[in-house]
XYZ file of N, CA, C and O in Angstrom:
736
model
N 7.350 -3.135 -18.112
C 7.582 -4.455 -17.525
C 8.508 -4.318 -16.334
O 9.447 -3.531 -16.349
N 8.259 -5.076 -15.306
C 9.091 -5.040 -14.108
C 10.488 -5.565 -14.422
O 10.653 -6.421 -15.280
N 11.481 -4.988 -13.772
C 12.860 -5.432 -13.938
C 12.918 -6.946 -13.712
O 12.352 -7.458 -12.758
N 13.607 -7.645 -14.588
C 13.601 -9.110 -14.511
C 14.691 -9.664 -13.596
O 14.987 -10.849 -13.642
N 15.280 -8.797 -12.771
C 16.304 -9.276 -11.850
C 15.703 -10.292 -10.871
O 14.499 -10.337 -10.662
N 16.549 -11.057 -10.288
C 16.131 -12.146 -9.396
C 15.172 -11.695 -8.286
O 14.124 -12.317 -8.115
N 15.486 -10.619 -7.506
C 14.549 -10.230 -6.440
C 13.175 -9.817 -6.968
O 12.159 -10.169 -6.376
N 13.133 -9.095 -8.076
C 11.846 -8.673 -8.635
C 11.022 -9.877 -9.067
O 9.824 -9.950 -8.801
N 11.663 -10.829 -9.716
C 10.966 -12.046 -10.144
C 10.488 -12.840 -8.938
O 9.372 -13.372 -8.937
N 11.305 -12.901 -7.895
C 10.922 -13.617 -6.674
C 9.732 -12.931 -6.005
O 8.811 -13.596 -5.510
N 9.737 -11.597 -5.993
C 8.632 -10.849 -5.392
C 7.339 -11.093 -6.169
O 6.293 -11.368 -5.578
N 7.411 -11.015 -7.486
C 6.245 -11.256 -8.330
C 5.684 -12.661 -8.085
O 4.483 -12.832 -7.876
N 6.560 -13.646 -8.072
C 6.139 -15.032 -7.834
C 5.472 -15.172 -6.476
O 4.423 -15.812 -6.341
N 6.054 -14.548 -5.464
C 5.508 -14.620 -4.106
C 4.119 -13.977 -4.042
O 3.183 -14.535 -3.469
N 3.978 -12.796 -4.649
C 2.678 -12.106 -4.616
C 1.620 -12.890 -5.374
O 0.486 -13.025 -4.919
N 1.970 -13.434 -6.528
C 1.000 -14.228 -7.288
C 0.613 -15.489 -6.522
O -0.534 -15.933 -6.586
N 1.527 -16.019 -5.751
C 1.229 -17.181 -4.917
C 0.283 -16.808 -3.770
O -0.680 -17.519 -3.481
N 0.540 -15.691 -3.128
C -0.309 -15.246 -2.014
C -1.732 -14.966 -2.501
O -2.705 -15.388 -1.888
N -1.848 -14.239 -3.615
C -3.168 -13.820 -4.091
C -3.819 -14.814 -5.047
O -4.944 -14.605 -5.483
N -3.087 -15.872 -5.390
C -3.611 -16.932 -6.260
C -4.187 -16.354 -7.558
O -5.278 -16.734 -8.003
N -3.424 -15.427 -8.141
C -3.846 -14.763 -9.382
C -2.614 -14.215 -10.090
O -1.576 -14.000 -9.462
N -2.758 -13.999 -11.376
C -1.704 -13.358 -12.168
C -1.832 -11.849 -12.017
O -2.938 -11.306 -12.015
N -0.699 -11.189 -11.922
C -0.674 -9.732 -11.773
C -0.491 -9.054 -13.122
O 0.232 -9.558 -13.981
N -1.128 -7.920 -13.280
C -0.781 -6.975 -14.335
C 0.232 -6.028 -13.702
O 0.119 -5.705 -12.514
N 1.194 -5.577 -14.470
C 2.276 -4.770 -13.906
C 2.297 -3.398 -14.568
O 2.259 -3.285 -15.789
N 2.344 -2.355 -13.728
C 2.407 -0.974 -14.195
C 3.580 -0.287 -13.499
O 4.009 -0.703 -12.439
N 4.047 0.792 -14.085
C 5.127 1.593 -13.503
C 4.571 2.906 -12.973
O 3.644 3.476 -13.540
N 5.203 3.392 -11.919
C 4.894 4.720 -11.397
C 5.449 5.762 -12.353
O 6.214 5.447 -13.268
N 5.083 7.008 -12.105
C 5.691 8.107 -12.858
C 7.189 8.100 -12.564
O 7.617 7.669 -11.484
N 8.010 8.550 -13.502
C 9.459 8.585 -13.250
C 9.768 9.303 -11.937
O 9.144 10.314 -11.610
N 10.702 8.745 -11.188
C 11.016 9.288 -9.874
C 12.049 10.400 -9.985
O 12.746 10.520 -10.978
N 12.116 11.197 -8.927
C 13.077 12.301 -8.867
C 14.349 11.916 -8.141
O 15.200 12.756 -7.906
N 14.494 10.656 -7.761
C 15.637 10.263 -6.936
C 16.663 9.428 -7.694
O 17.527 8.822 -7.091
N 16.589 9.403 -9.012
C 17.543 8.669 -9.849
C 17.595 7.178 -9.554
O 18.585 6.515 -9.826
N 16.543 6.668 -8.951
C 16.428 5.238 -8.677
C 15.238 4.740 -9.504
O 14.282 5.476 -9.723
N 15.312 3.518 -9.945
C 14.238 2.944 -10.743
C 12.884 3.219 -10.093
O 12.703 2.988 -8.892
N 11.960 3.735 -10.879
C 10.643 4.048 -10.326
C 9.947 2.754 -9.885
O 10.192 1.702 -10.451
N 9.104 2.872 -8.863
C 8.382 1.690 -8.402
C 7.454 1.134 -9.475
O 6.986 1.851 -10.353
N 7.216 -0.139 -9.375
C 6.186 -0.808 -10.162
C 5.023 -1.076 -9.212
O 5.157 -0.970 -7.989
N 3.891 -1.404 -9.774
C 2.756 -1.812 -8.959
C 2.151 -3.047 -9.618
O 1.951 -3.090 -10.827
N 1.949 -4.060 -8.796
C 1.332 -5.308 -9.232
C -0.170 -5.183 -8.977
O -0.580 -4.877 -7.857
N -0.968 -5.410 -9.988
C -2.410 -5.239 -9.871
C -3.097 -6.587 -10.030
O -2.869 -7.304 -11.008
N -3.934 -6.903 -9.058
C -4.705 -8.139 -9.051
C -6.184 -7.773 -9.132
O -6.727 -7.174 -8.198
N -6.821 -8.119 -10.242
C -8.249 -7.842 -10.405
C -9.063 -8.930 -9.731
O -8.683 -10.099 -9.725
N -10.191 -8.506 -9.156
C -11.124 -9.415 -8.487
C -10.474 -10.187 -7.339
O -10.791 -11.349 -7.089
N -9.566 -9.538 -6.623
C -8.932 -10.093 -5.423
C -9.130 -9.074 -4.306
O -8.848 -7.898 -4.503
N -9.678 -9.438 -3.161
C -9.952 -10.780 -2.676
C -11.290 -11.356 -3.151
O -11.573 -12.524 -2.921
N -12.099 -10.517 -3.828
C -13.348 -11.022 -4.387
C -13.724 -10.179 -5.602
O -13.112 -9.140 -5.864
N -14.713 -10.635 -6.331
C -15.139 -9.949 -7.559
C -15.462 -8.479 -7.242
O -16.093 -8.176 -6.251
N -15.001 -7.594 -8.120
C -15.264 -6.174 -7.953
C -14.214 -5.428 -7.164
O -14.317 -4.218 -6.986
N -13.199 -6.140 -6.700
C -12.115 -5.509 -5.940
C -10.871 -5.397 -6.812
O -10.638 -6.200 -7.716
N -10.071 -4.417 -6.470
C -8.754 -4.229 -7.057
C -7.762 -4.283 -5.901
O -7.908 -3.548 -4.920
N -6.801 -5.185 -5.986
C -5.747 -5.265 -4.978
C -4.438 -4.988 -5.677
O -4.173 -5.544 -6.742
N -3.657 -4.105 -5.101
C -2.376 -3.773 -5.723
C -1.279 -3.701 -4.673
O -1.528 -3.383 -3.512
N -0.067 -4.028 -5.114
C 1.106 -4.069 -4.249
C 2.241 -3.349 -4.968
O 2.525 -3.650 -6.125
N 2.869 -2.416 -4.273
C 4.005 -1.717 -4.872
C 5.256 -2.587 -4.814
O 5.364 -3.496 -3.981
N 6.176 -2.304 -5.709
C 7.532 -2.863 -5.630
C 8.480 -1.752 -6.037
O 8.549 -1.389 -7.211
N 9.151 -1.171 -5.044
C 10.062 -0.069 -5.296
C 10.169 0.894 -4.129
O 11.139 1.628 -4.017
N 9.160 0.914 -3.252
C 9.264 1.714 -2.028
C 10.486 1.260 -1.239
O 11.249 2.064 -0.713
N 10.707 -0.026 -1.197
C 11.792 -0.610 -0.393
C 13.177 -0.411 -1.008
O 14.173 -0.734 -0.372
N 13.254 0.156 -2.218
C 14.568 0.367 -2.840
C 15.403 1.392 -2.072
O 16.615 1.433 -2.208
N 14.729 2.262 -1.305
C 15.399 3.314 -0.546
C 15.128 3.079 0.932
O 13.985 2.828 1.315
N 16.137 3.164 1.749
C 15.983 2.949 3.187
C 15.427 4.206 3.852
O 15.485 5.294 3.292
N 14.901 4.045 5.052
C 14.451 5.162 5.883
C 15.015 4.938 7.277
O 15.040 3.804 7.766
N 15.453 6.004 7.908
C 16.103 5.895 9.224
C 15.222 5.254 10.295
O 15.737 4.672 11.245
N 13.907 5.300 10.154
C 13.012 4.721 11.163
C 12.722 3.246 10.935
O 12.057 2.615 11.737
N 13.179 2.697 9.818
C 12.926 1.292 9.534
C 13.980 0.416 10.178
O 15.154 0.793 10.282
N 13.577 -0.766 10.569
C 14.519 -1.790 10.992
C 15.445 -2.039 9.807
O 14.978 -2.170 8.671
N 16.734 -2.128 10.045
C 17.677 -2.243 8.923
C 17.473 -3.512 8.098
O 17.920 -3.584 6.960
N 16.780 -4.496 8.654
C 16.571 -5.759 7.944
C 15.160 -5.917 7.376
O 14.820 -6.972 6.867
N 14.322 -4.865 7.504
C 12.939 -4.962 7.033
C 12.538 -3.635 6.391
O 12.823 -2.571 6.922
N 11.840 -3.744 5.251
C 11.375 -2.556 4.548
C 9.971 -2.809 4.009
O 9.652 -3.926 3.618
N 9.143 -1.757 3.968
C 7.756 -1.957 3.522
C 7.567 -1.852 2.015
O 8.346 -1.226 1.304
N 6.513 -2.480 1.551
C 5.877 -2.232 0.267
C 4.398 -2.064 0.590
O 3.904 -2.635 1.571
N 3.680 -1.280 -0.190
C 2.295 -0.933 0.104
C 1.313 -1.897 -0.536
O 1.511 -2.333 -1.675
N 0.246 -2.192 0.197
C -0.835 -3.045 -0.288
C -2.145 -2.280 -0.140
O -2.494 -1.864 0.957
N -2.828 -2.075 -1.252
C -4.126 -1.415 -1.280
C -5.139 -2.397 -1.837
O -4.887 -3.027 -2.862
N -6.287 -2.523 -1.166
C -7.364 -3.374 -1.665
C -8.659 -2.600 -1.519
O -9.076 -2.266 -0.405
N -9.294 -2.294 -2.666
C -10.483 -1.448 -2.669
C -11.561 -2.020 -3.582
O -11.273 -2.796 -4.480
N -12.798 -1.569 -3.343
C -13.928 -1.927 -4.207
C -13.882 -1.007 -5.418
O -14.412 0.101 -5.398
N -13.190 -1.455 -6.447
C -13.038 -0.667 -7.664
C -12.385 -1.532 -8.731
O -11.733 -2.528 -8.408
N -12.541 -1.133 -9.965
C -11.816 -1.764 -11.071
C -10.896 -0.758 -11.752
O -10.331 -1.048 -12.794
N -10.754 0.424 -11.164
C -9.999 1.522 -11.759
C -8.513 1.416 -11.415
O -8.106 1.650 -10.280
N -7.700 1.081 -12.414
C -6.265 0.895 -12.219
C -5.554 2.200 -11.829
O -4.430 2.168 -11.332
N -6.224 3.341 -11.990
C -5.614 4.612 -11.578
C -5.315 4.647 -10.087
O -4.399 5.340 -9.651
N -6.070 3.886 -9.302
C -5.769 3.782 -7.870
C -4.409 3.118 -7.655
O -3.628 3.528 -6.797
N -4.120 2.107 -8.416
C -2.822 1.431 -8.310
C -1.704 2.389 -8.701
O -0.652 2.443 -8.037
N -1.915 3.148 -9.768
C -0.898 4.106 -10.206
C -0.692 5.205 -9.163
O 0.439 5.646 -8.938
N -1.771 5.627 -8.517
C -1.661 6.625 -7.449
C -0.785 6.106 -6.312
O 0.085 6.823 -5.809
N -0.987 4.853 -5.914
C -0.199 4.274 -4.822
C 1.274 4.143 -5.245
O 2.179 4.425 -4.461
N 1.514 3.736 -6.471
C 2.888 3.644 -6.967
C 3.553 5.017 -6.979
O 4.721 5.163 -6.579
N 2.812 6.034 -7.414
C 3.360 7.392 -7.426
C 3.645 7.888 -6.009
O 4.655 8.555 -5.768
N 2.751 7.567 -5.051
C 3.002 7.929 -3.646
C 4.284 7.269 -3.139
O 5.094 7.905 -2.462
N 4.452 5.997 -3.461
C 5.672 5.285 -3.042
C 6.901 5.951 -3.635
O 7.910 6.141 -2.947
N 6.832 6.339 -4.897
C 7.950 6.984 -5.564
C 8.258 8.339 -4.939
O 9.410 8.665 -4.660
N 7.215 9.113 -4.691
C 7.381 10.470 -4.166
C 7.859 10.483 -2.714
O 8.662 11.333 -2.323
N 7.371 9.545 -1.903
C 7.629 9.591 -0.467
C 8.727 8.643 0.019
O 9.102 8.696 1.185
N 9.234 7.770 -0.853
C 10.241 6.816 -0.366
C 11.482 7.566 0.129
O 11.923 8.540 -0.469
N 11.982 7.080 1.268
C 13.123 7.704 1.906
C 12.773 8.913 2.749
O 13.573 9.353 3.570
N 11.561 9.459 2.575
C 11.136 10.675 3.287
C 10.071 10.403 4.342
O 9.949 11.137 5.308
N 9.254 9.384 4.122
C 8.105 9.076 4.983
C 8.237 7.627 5.421
O 8.471 6.755 4.584
N 8.098 7.342 6.727
C 8.367 5.975 7.195
C 7.266 4.943 6.941
O 7.515 3.755 7.076
N 6.055 5.360 6.597
C 4.957 4.410 6.377
C 4.764 3.484 7.581
O 4.639 2.279 7.447
N 4.736 4.089 8.763
C 4.547 3.340 10.011
C 3.066 3.218 10.325
O 2.273 4.129 10.023
N 2.687 2.100 10.960
C 1.294 1.868 11.323
C 0.749 3.066 12.110
O 1.391 3.576 13.023
N -0.449 3.476 11.729
C -1.117 4.585 12.407
C -0.891 5.926 11.735
O -1.642 6.865 11.977
N 0.126 6.034 10.910
C 0.374 7.303 10.228
C -0.668 7.532 9.152
O -1.229 6.590 8.595
N -0.888 8.805 8.855
C -1.807 9.176 7.791
C -1.097 10.103 6.814
O -0.252 10.890 7.207
N -1.452 9.967 5.567
C -0.915 10.816 4.511
C -2.028 11.762 4.086
O -3.100 11.308 3.669
N -1.787 13.066 4.216
C -2.746 14.073 3.787
C -2.415 14.441 2.349
O -1.326 14.942 2.063
N -3.328 14.183 1.443
C -3.109 14.489 0.034
C -3.328 15.972 -0.275
O -3.016 16.433 -1.365
N -3.877 16.706 0.691
C -4.153 18.139 0.551
C -5.159 18.454 -0.549
O -5.251 19.589 -0.994
N -5.871 17.457 -1.014
C -6.958 17.634 -1.982
C -7.702 16.314 -2.056
O -7.179 15.265 -1.682
N -8.924 16.377 -2.563
C -9.696 15.151 -2.774
C -9.234 14.486 -4.062
O -8.915 15.166 -5.048
N -9.212 13.159 -4.045
C -8.949 12.414 -5.274
C -10.169 12.621 -6.175
O -11.317 12.483 -5.726
N -9.929 12.959 -7.409
C -10.999 13.303 -8.345
C -12.115 12.259 -8.342
O -11.858 11.051 -8.413
N -13.338 12.749 -8.213
C -14.514 11.877 -8.248
C -14.812 11.185 -6.930
O -15.704 10.330 -6.886
N -14.068 11.520 -5.869
C -14.275 10.886 -4.561
C -14.212 11.942 -3.459
O -13.879 13.104 -3.706
N -14.466 11.504 -2.237
C -14.248 12.337 -1.052
C -12.963 11.947 -0.332
O -12.736 12.383 0.788
N -12.148 11.114 -0.952
C -10.908 10.633 -0.335
C -9.839 11.722 -0.413
O -9.540 12.231 -1.490
N -9.264 12.053 0.745
C -8.179 13.036 0.759
C -7.039 12.630 1.688
O -6.086 13.386 1.859
N -7.146 11.444 2.282
C -6.106 10.926 3.181
C -5.912 9.436 2.903
O -6.795 8.783 2.349
N -4.778 8.936 3.353
C -4.544 7.498 3.415
C -4.060 7.155 4.809
O -3.256 7.885 5.394
N -4.528 6.048 5.329
C -4.109 5.509 6.622
C -3.164 4.344 6.380
O -3.427 3.494 5.518
N -2.087 4.291 7.135
C -1.129 3.195 7.054
C -1.404 2.245 8.223
O -1.446 2.670 9.384
N -1.590 0.964 7.915
C -1.844 -0.022 8.967
C -1.606 -1.421 8.407
O -1.264 -1.579 7.235
N -1.809 -2.420 9.212
C -1.595 -3.804 8.788
C -2.587 -4.184 7.689
O -3.736 -3.734 7.708
N -2.170 -4.995 6.739
C -3.097 -5.460 5.703
C -4.211 -6.309 6.306
O -3.962 -7.142 7.170
N -5.430 -6.089 5.836
C -6.595 -6.824 6.340
C -6.892 -8.085 5.563
O -7.515 -8.995 6.090
N -6.486 -8.150 4.311
C -6.977 -9.229 3.447
C -6.094 -10.466 3.443
O -6.450 -11.463 2.815
N -4.942 -10.402 4.108
C -4.057 -11.572 4.198
C -3.552 -11.709 5.625
O -3.615 -10.768 6.415
N -3.068 -12.886 5.939
C -2.586 -13.190 7.282
C -1.160 -12.665 7.479
O -0.412 -12.513 6.519
N -0.782 -12.445 8.732
C 0.542 -11.884 9.029
C 1.679 -12.763 8.502
O 2.711 -12.250 8.083
N 1.495 -14.076 8.473
C 2.554 -14.932 7.940
C 2.724 -14.750 6.433
O 3.713 -15.177 5.857
N 1.756 -14.078 5.781
C 1.855 -13.797 4.352
C 2.422 -12.402 4.086
O 3.006 -12.174 3.043
N 2.227 -11.464 5.029
C 2.682 -10.102 4.752
C 3.939 -9.685 5.501
O 4.510 -8.636 5.204
N 4.404 -10.482 6.433
C 5.621 -10.137 7.172
C 6.812 -10.973 6.694
O 6.657 -12.132 6.323
N 7.987 -10.361 6.727
C 9.266 -11.057 6.512
C 9.328 -11.840 5.208
O 9.686 -13.011 5.181
N 9.005 -11.178 4.115
C 9.056 -11.805 2.799
C 10.489 -11.749 2.282
O 11.055 -10.672 2.106
N 11.062 -12.917 2.078
C 12.451 -13.022 1.625
C 12.472 -13.177 0.109
O 11.920 -14.134 -0.434
N 13.119 -12.211 -0.563
C 13.246 -12.287 -2.023
C 14.720 -12.237 -2.442
O 15.041 -11.858 -3.568
N 15.604 -12.604 -1.505
C 17.020 -12.706 -1.833
C 17.809 -11.421 -1.686
O 18.908 -11.311 -2.237
N 17.286 -10.448 -0.946
C 18.006 -9.203 -0.699
C 18.589 -9.215 0.717
O 18.346 -10.152 1.474
N 19.296 -8.158 1.092
C 19.839 -8.100 2.444
C 18.815 -7.551 3.445
O 19.147 -7.198 4.569
N 17.575 -7.463 3.034
C 16.462 -7.087 3.901
C 15.242 -7.883 3.458
O 15.214 -8.447 2.363
N 14.246 -7.926 4.346
C 12.993 -8.605 4.024
C 11.903 -7.562 3.797
O 11.952 -6.460 4.356
N 10.930 -7.915 2.992
C 9.797 -7.043 2.688
C 8.660 -7.341 3.657
O 8.369 -8.502 3.952
N 8.024 -6.290 4.145
C 6.811 -6.414 4.947
C 5.726 -5.601 4.240
O 5.882 -4.393 4.060
N 4.678 -6.267 3.793
C 3.585 -5.559 3.141
C 2.857 -4.714 4.174
O 2.561 -5.179 5.277
N 2.583 -3.480 3.811
C 1.963 -2.506 4.701
C 0.675 -2.018 4.058
O 0.697 -1.547 2.919
N -0.427 -2.144 4.782
C -1.711 -1.725 4.241
C -1.814 -0.213 4.129
O -1.308 0.523 4.976
N -2.445 0.242 3.058
C -2.724 1.663 2.869
C -4.210 1.772 2.540
O -4.710 1.083 1.648
N -4.926 2.600 3.313
C -6.384 2.639 3.258
C -6.880 4.051 2.968
O -6.443 5.005 3.621
N -7.807 4.209 2.028
C -8.353 5.530 1.720
C -9.258 6.035 2.846
O -10.045 5.275 3.412
N -9.111 7.315 3.160
C -9.929 7.965 4.195
C -10.508 9.268 3.664
O -9.847 9.981 2.902
N -11.695 9.596 4.132
C -12.240 10.925 3.902
C -11.702 11.844 5.002
O -11.166 11.374 6.018
N -11.886 13.139 4.833
C -11.480 14.077 5.878
C -12.259 13.792 7.161
O -11.713 13.816 8.255
N -13.555 13.472 7.009
C -14.375 13.163 8.178
C -13.849 11.958 8.944
O -13.806 11.969 10.175
N -13.453 10.904 8.225
C -12.889 9.723 8.886
C -11.564 10.065 9.570
O -11.296 9.605 10.683
N -10.760 10.875 8.918
C -9.502 11.306 9.527
C -9.776 12.061 10.830
O -9.107 11.832 11.847
N -10.769 12.950 10.808
C -11.131 13.710 12.005
C -11.658 12.793 13.105
O -11.379 13.014 14.289
N -12.408 11.757 12.730
C -12.925 10.809 13.722
C -11.765 10.058 14.388
O -11.775 9.844 15.600
N -10.752 9.675 13.613
C -9.579 9.019 14.204
C -8.940 9.939 15.235
O -8.570 9.505 16.328
N -8.826 11.231 14.906
C -8.272 12.197 15.861
C -9.120 12.264 17.123
O -8.592 12.418 18.230
N -10.433 12.129 16.969
C -11.361 12.259 18.091
C -11.409 11.007 18.972
O -11.304 11.092 20.196
N -11.549 9.825 18.365
C -11.761 8.610 19.160
C -10.524 7.711 19.234
O -10.515 6.745 19.989
N -9.541 7.980 18.422
C -8.332 7.163 18.413
C -8.401 6.078 17.353
O -9.485 5.638 16.952
N -7.233 5.673 16.899
C -7.142 4.696 15.825
C -7.718 3.338 16.222
O -8.432 2.706 15.448
N -7.429 2.884 17.434
C -7.888 1.546 17.835
C -9.415 1.438 17.799
O -9.968 0.492 17.232
N -10.095 2.431 18.365
C -11.559 2.392 18.365
C -12.101 2.522 16.943
O -13.057 1.838 16.563
N -11.501 3.381 16.145
C -11.909 3.539 14.748
C -11.748 2.224 13.998
O -12.642 1.777 13.297
N -10.586 1.592 14.161
C -10.260 0.357 13.433
C -11.239 -0.765 13.783
O -11.629 -1.550 12.926
N -11.636 -0.830 15.040
C -12.506 -1.914 15.500
C -13.992 -1.669 15.204
O -14.797 -2.574 15.335
N -14.330 -0.471 14.800
C -15.727 -0.123 14.530
C -16.190 -0.742 13.216
O -15.458 -0.800 12.242
N -17.461 -1.207 13.178
C -17.999 -1.749 11.916
C -18.629 -0.638 11.082
O -19.179 -0.905 10.030
N -18.570 0.595 11.548
C -19.202 1.706 10.827
C -18.388 2.161 9.620
O -18.886 2.919 8.798
N -17.155 1.728 9.518
C -16.280 2.220 8.466
C -15.824 1.080 7.569
O -15.409 0.038 8.055
N -15.942 1.274 6.282
C -15.508 0.288 5.295
C -14.306 0.885 4.562
O -14.459 1.730 3.671
N -13.119 0.495 4.964
C -11.895 1.113 4.432
C -11.566 0.646 3.012
O -10.618 1.122 2.423
N -12.363 -0.256 2.458
C -12.158 -0.641 1.058
C -13.096 0.130 0.131
O -12.985 0.045 -1.083
N -13.997 0.905 0.714
C -14.990 1.653 -0.060
C -14.425 3.028 -0.427
O -14.143 3.836 0.456
N -14.285 3.296 -1.708
C -13.787 4.606 -2.148
C -14.931 5.559 -2.474
O -14.697 6.722 -2.755
N -16.156 5.078 -2.415
C -17.339 5.905 -2.726
C -18.052 6.300 -1.455
O -19.224 5.995 -1.271
N -17.347 6.982 -0.573
C -17.936 7.367 0.708
C -18.324 8.838 0.691
O -17.746 9.620 0.035
């Protein structure tokens, strides 16, 4: 269960309000930084039937030198799947990389292996597609910083190579790629 402190409860309430659904809550694997491991809020059938949308809570517990001192990210993944292991993977990534990786738009995370049963071996960091900027920016939950939801998108090695070739902007605007599809 997520820590019942005021900011955590405020974050949960805010996310359930944005997604108009109740969240199931899971914890990441125990972290190595002696800080409470991240949780992940899972919304089934959001934004539509057959999708899994999940949001971390815990990446923002640790600051990063490249972040604005008043804003910190949490990750938002929305994919065509019902497999909660994707949510746990994102929570574990947040736990492992918090304080070490800035999660800035355009960055990619190389997993150095394919996720079992898929061709996914990278994640792209960019703005969330399924909600409006007024919903994902500057979320106030009573802390001395605001949360900004940051999209994380599964990529194949081929898609990663295409971004290197044509650039992120052209890739992002192309209709040839479905970043919610994990069965590519």
